[in-house]
Amino acid sequence: MELANIKIKHEIAINKIIKEKEKFINDCVAEKLILEKKELQQKLKLAKFRAQKEM
């Protein structure tokens, strides 16, 4: 019975770690997408500026 409780607690701990890992990965991906969006917005502004300058 005690061994079963230990296994259950171990499984719960593993699942918690897996969820934390998934959350970390999701947060990193979200941050990367935000940075990519900002970079693309800056490139767009620069392209518009250059296009106006050439007119």
CSV table of C-alpha atoms in Angstrom, one decimal:
chain,number,residue,atom,x,y,z
A,1,MET,CA,0.0,0.0,0.0
A,2,GLU,CA,2.8,2.4,0.9
A,3,LEU,CA,4.6,1.6,-2.3
A,4,ALA,CA,1.4,2.4,-4.3
A,5,ASN,CA,1.2,5.8,-2.5
A,6,ILE,CA,4.8,6.6,-3.4
A,7,LYS,CA,4.2,5.6,-7.0
A,8,ILE,CA,1.1,7.9,-7.2
A,9,LYS,CA,3.0,10.8,-5.6
A,10,HIS,CA,5.8,10.2,-8.0
A,11,GLU,CA,3.4,10.2,-11.0
A,12,ILE,CA,1.8,13.4,-9.7
A,13,ALA,CA,5.2,15.1,-9.4
A,14,ILE,CA,6.2,14.0,-12.9
A,15,ASN,CA,2.9,15.3,-14.4
A,16,LYS,CA,3.5,18.6,-12.6
A,17,ILE,CA,7.0,18.9,-14.0
A,18,ILE,CA,5.7,18.1,-17.5
A,19,LYS,CA,3.0,20.8,-17.3
A,20,GLU,CA,5.6,23.3,-16.1
A,21,LYS,CA,7.8,22.4,-19.0
A,22,GLU,CA,5.0,22.8,-21.5
A,23,LYS,CA,4.0,26.2,-20.0
A,24,PHE,CA,7.6,27.3,-20.2
A,25,ILE,CA,7.9,26.2,-23.8
A,26,ASN,CA,4.6,27.9,-24.7
A,27,ASP,CA,5.7,31.1,-22.9
A,28,CYS,CA,9.0,31.0,-24.9
A,29,VAL,CA,7.1,30.5,-28.2
A,30,ALA,CA,4.8,33.4,-27.4
A,31,GLU,CA,7.7,35.7,-26.6
A,32,LYS,CA,9.4,34.7,-29.8
A,33,LEU,CA,6.3,35.4,-31.9
A,34,ILE,CA,5.9,38.8,-30.2
A,35,LEU,CA,9.5,39.6,-31.1
A,36,GLU,CA,9.1,38.5,-34.6
A,37,LYS,CA,5.9,40.6,-35.0
A,38,LYS,CA,7.8,43.7,-33.7
A,39,GLU,CA,10.6,43.0,-36.1
A,40,LEU,CA,8.2,42.6,-39.1
A,41,GLN,CA,6.5,45.8,-38.1
A,42,GLN,CA,9.8,47.7,-38.0
A,43,LYS,CA,10.7,46.3,-41.5
A,44,LEU,CA,7.3,47.4,-42.8
A,45,LYS,CA,7.8,50.9,-41.5
A,46,LEU,CA,11.3,51.1,-43.0
A,47,ALA,CA,10.0,49.8,-46.4
A,48,LYS,CA,7.2,52.4,-46.3
A,49,PHE,CA,9.7,55.1,-45.5
A,50,ARG,CA,12.0,54.1,-48.3
A,51,ALA,CA,9.0,53.9,-50.7
A,52,GLN,CA,7.9,57.4,-49.8
A,53,LYS,CA,11.5,58.7,-50.1
A,54,GLU,CA,11.8,57.3,-53.7
A,55,MET,CA,8.6,59.0,-54.8
